[in-house]
PDB file of C-alpha atoms in Angstrom:
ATOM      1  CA  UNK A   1       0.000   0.000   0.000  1.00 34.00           C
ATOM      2  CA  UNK A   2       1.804   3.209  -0.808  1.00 38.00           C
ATOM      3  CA  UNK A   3       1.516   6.043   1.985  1.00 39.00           C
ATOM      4  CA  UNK A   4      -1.068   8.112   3.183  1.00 39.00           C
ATOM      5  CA  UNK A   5      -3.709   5.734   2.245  1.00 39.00           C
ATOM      6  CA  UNK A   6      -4.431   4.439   5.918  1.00 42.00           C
ATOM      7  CA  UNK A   7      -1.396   2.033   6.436  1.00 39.00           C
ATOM      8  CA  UNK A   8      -1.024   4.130   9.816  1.00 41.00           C
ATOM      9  CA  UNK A   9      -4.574   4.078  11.142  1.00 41.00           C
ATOM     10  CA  UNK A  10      -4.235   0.034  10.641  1.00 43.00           C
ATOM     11  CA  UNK A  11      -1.034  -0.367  12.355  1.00 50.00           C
ATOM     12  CA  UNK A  12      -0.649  -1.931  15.730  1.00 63.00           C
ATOM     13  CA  UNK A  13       0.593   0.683  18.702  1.00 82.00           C
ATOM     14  CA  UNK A  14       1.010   0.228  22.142  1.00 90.00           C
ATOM     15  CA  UNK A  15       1.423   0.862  25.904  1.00 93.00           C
ATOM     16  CA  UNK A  16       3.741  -0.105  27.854  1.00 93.00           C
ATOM     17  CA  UNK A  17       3.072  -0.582  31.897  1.00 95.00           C
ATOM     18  CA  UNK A  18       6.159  -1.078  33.982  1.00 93.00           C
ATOM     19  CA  UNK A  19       6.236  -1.001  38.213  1.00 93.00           C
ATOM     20  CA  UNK A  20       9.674   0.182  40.083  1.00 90.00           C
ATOM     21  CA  UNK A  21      11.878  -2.528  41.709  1.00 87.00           C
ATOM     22  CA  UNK A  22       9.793  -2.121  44.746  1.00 89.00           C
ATOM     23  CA  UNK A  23       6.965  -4.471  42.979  1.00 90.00           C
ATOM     24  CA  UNK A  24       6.521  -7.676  44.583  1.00 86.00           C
ATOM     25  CA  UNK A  25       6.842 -11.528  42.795  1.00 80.00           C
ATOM     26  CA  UNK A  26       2.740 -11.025  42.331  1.00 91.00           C
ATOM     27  CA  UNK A  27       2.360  -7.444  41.781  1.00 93.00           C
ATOM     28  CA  UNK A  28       2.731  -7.043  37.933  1.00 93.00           C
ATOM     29  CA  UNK A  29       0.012 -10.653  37.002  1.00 93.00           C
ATOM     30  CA  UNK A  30      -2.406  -8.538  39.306  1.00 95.00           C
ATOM     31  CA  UNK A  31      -1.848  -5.033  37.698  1.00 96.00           C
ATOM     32  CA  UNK A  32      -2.280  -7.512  34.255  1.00 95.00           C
ATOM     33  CA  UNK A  33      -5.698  -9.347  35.644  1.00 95.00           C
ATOM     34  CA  UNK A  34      -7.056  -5.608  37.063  1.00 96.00           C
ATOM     35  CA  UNK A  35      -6.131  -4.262  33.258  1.00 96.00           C
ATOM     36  CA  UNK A  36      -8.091  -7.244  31.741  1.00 95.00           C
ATOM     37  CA  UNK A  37     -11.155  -6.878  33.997  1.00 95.00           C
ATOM     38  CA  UNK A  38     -11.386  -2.523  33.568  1.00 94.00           C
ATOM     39  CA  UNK A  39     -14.190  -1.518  31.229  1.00 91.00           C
ATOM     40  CA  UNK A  40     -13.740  -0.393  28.258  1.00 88.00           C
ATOM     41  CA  UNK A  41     -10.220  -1.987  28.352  1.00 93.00           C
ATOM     42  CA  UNK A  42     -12.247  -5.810  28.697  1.00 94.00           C
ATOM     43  CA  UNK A  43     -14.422  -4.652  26.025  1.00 93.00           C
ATOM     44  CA  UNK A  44     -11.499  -4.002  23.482  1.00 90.00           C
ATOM     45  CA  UNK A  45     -10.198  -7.108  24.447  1.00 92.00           C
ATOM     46  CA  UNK A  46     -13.392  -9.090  23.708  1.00 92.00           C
ATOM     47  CA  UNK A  47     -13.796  -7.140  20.403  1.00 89.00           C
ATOM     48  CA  UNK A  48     -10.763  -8.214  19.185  1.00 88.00           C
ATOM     49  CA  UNK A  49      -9.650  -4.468  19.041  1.00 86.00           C
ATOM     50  CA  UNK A  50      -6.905  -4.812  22.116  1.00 90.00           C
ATOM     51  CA  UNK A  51      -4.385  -7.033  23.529  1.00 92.00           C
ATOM     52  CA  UNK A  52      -2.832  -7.431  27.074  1.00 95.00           C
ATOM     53  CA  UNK A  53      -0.033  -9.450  27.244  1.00 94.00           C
ATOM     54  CA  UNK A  54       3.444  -9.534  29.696  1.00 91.00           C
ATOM     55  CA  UNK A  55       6.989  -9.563  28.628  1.00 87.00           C
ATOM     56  CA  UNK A  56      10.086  -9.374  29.219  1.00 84.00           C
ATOM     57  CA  UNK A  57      11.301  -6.063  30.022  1.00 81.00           C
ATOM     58  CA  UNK A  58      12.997  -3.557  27.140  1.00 72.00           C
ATOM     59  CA  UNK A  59      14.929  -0.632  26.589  1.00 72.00           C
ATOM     60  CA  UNK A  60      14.242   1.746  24.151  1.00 70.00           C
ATOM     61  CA  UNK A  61      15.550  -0.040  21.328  1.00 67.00           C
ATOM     62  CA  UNK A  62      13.858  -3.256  22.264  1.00 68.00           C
ATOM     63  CA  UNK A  63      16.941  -4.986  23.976  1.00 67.00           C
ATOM     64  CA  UNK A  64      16.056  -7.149  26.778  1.00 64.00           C
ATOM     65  CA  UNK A  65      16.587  -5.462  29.842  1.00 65.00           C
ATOM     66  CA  UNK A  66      17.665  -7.455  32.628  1.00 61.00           C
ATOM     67  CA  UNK A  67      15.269 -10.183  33.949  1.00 61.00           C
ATOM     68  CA  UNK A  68      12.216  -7.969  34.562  1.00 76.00           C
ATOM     69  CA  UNK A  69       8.592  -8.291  33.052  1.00 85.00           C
ATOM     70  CA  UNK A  70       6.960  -5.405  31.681  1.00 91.00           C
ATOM     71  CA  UNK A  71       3.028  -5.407  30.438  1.00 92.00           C
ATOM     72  CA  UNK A  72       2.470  -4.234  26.953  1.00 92.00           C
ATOM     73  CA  UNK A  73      -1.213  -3.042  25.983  1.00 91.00           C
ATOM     74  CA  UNK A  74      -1.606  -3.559  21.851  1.00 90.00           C
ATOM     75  CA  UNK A  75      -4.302  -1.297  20.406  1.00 85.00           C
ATOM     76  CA  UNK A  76      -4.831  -3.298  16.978  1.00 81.00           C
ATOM     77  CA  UNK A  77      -6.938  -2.330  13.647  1.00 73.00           C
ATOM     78  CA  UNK A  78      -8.347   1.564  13.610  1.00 59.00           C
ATOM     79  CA  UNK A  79      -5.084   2.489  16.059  1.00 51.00           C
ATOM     80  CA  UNK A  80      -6.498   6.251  15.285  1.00 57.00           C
ATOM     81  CA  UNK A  81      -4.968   8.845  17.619  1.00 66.00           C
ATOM     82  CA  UNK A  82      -7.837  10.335  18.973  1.00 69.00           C
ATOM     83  CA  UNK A  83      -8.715   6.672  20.431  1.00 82.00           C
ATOM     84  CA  UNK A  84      -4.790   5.632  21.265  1.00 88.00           C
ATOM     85  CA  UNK A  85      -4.424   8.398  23.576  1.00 87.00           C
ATOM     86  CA  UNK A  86      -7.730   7.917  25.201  1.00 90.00           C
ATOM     87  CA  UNK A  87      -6.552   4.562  26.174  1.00 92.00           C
ATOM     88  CA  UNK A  88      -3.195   5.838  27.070  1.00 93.00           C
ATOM     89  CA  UNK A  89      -5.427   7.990  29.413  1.00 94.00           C
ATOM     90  CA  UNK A  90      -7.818   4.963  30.045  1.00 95.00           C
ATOM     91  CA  UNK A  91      -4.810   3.057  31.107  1.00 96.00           C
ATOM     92  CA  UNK A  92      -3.013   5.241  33.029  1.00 96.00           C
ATOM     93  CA  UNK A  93      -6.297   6.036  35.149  1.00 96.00           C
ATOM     94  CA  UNK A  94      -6.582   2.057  35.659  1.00 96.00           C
ATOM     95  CA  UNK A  95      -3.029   1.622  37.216  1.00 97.00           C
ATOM     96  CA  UNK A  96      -3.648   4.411  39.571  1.00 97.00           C
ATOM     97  CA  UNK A  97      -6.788   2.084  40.278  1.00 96.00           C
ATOM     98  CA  UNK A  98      -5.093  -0.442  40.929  1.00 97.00           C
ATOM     99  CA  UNK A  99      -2.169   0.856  43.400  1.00 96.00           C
ATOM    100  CA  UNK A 100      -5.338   2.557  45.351  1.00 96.00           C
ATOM    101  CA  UNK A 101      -7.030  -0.400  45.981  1.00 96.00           C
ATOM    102  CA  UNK A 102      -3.506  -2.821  46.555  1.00 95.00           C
ATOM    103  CA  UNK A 103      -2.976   0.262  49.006  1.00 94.00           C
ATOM    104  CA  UNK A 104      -5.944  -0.501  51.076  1.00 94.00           C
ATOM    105  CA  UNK A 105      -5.792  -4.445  50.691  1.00 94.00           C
ATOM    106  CA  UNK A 106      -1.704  -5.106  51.651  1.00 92.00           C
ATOM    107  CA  UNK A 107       0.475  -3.567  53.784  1.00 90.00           C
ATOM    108  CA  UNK A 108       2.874  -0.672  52.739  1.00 90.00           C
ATOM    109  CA  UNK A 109       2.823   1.387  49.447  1.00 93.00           C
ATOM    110  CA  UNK A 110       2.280  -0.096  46.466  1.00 94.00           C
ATOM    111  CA  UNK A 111       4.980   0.221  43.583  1.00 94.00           C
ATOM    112  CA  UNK A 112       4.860   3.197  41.419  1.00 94.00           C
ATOM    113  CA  UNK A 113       3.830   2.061  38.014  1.00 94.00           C
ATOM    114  CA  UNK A 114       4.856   4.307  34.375  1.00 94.00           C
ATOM    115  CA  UNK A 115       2.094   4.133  31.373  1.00 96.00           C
ATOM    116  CA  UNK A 116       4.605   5.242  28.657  1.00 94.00           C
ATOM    117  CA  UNK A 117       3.725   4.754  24.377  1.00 92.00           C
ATOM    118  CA  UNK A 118       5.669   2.308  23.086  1.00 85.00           C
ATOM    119  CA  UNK A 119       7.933   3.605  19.711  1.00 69.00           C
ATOM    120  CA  UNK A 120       7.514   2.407  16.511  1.00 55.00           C
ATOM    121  CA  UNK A 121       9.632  -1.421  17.381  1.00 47.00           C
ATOM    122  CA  UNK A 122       7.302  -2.161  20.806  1.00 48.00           C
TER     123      UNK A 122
END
């Protein structure tokens, strides 16, 4: 397809969800299962539209970084901007969710958490 006729609206992007080293053996599956349950997140799953996966952690030019996981959100079809960076919004709201309520269910603060776009690679 040559360019400008919608190759970029089609194209996957994504989110990436990393917690500091102060994130416990469990903490990054439950942000992942509170991600996967969050409306409208669970709806774009179901759709077929998004997809939640973990992996291992990156740098910025997709080198494995050390032995960490990271979660990656994959907005896939219509990736139009207007509805990528209302899920980069969505998502950033849900992880701030998420430390609330593993604030008032374990003991000491919860890991702080980045919601960063991921470049062009993932």
């Amino acid at each position: 397809m040559a360019e400008g006729d919608g190759v970029a609206d089609r194209a996957e992007r994504g989110i990436r969800v990393r917690l500091d080293e102060t994130a416990g053996e469990g903490d990054l599956d439950a942000l992942r299962k509170w991600l996967e349950r969050e409306q409208p997140l669970d709806e774009m799953v179901r759709e077929g539209t998004l997809r939640i996966h973990e992996r291992a952690r990156t740098d910025e030019t997709g080198a494995p970084m050390g032995a960490g996981m990271e979660i990656v959100i994959e907005l896939i079809g219509a990736a139009a901007s207007a509805v990528f960076l209302q899920l980069l919004t969505q998502v950033g709201r849900s992880v701030d969710a998420w430390r609330a309520n593993r604030r008032q269910v374990e003991d000491g603060e919860p890991p702080a958490g980045t919601v960063d776009p991921l470049d062009g690679d993932g």
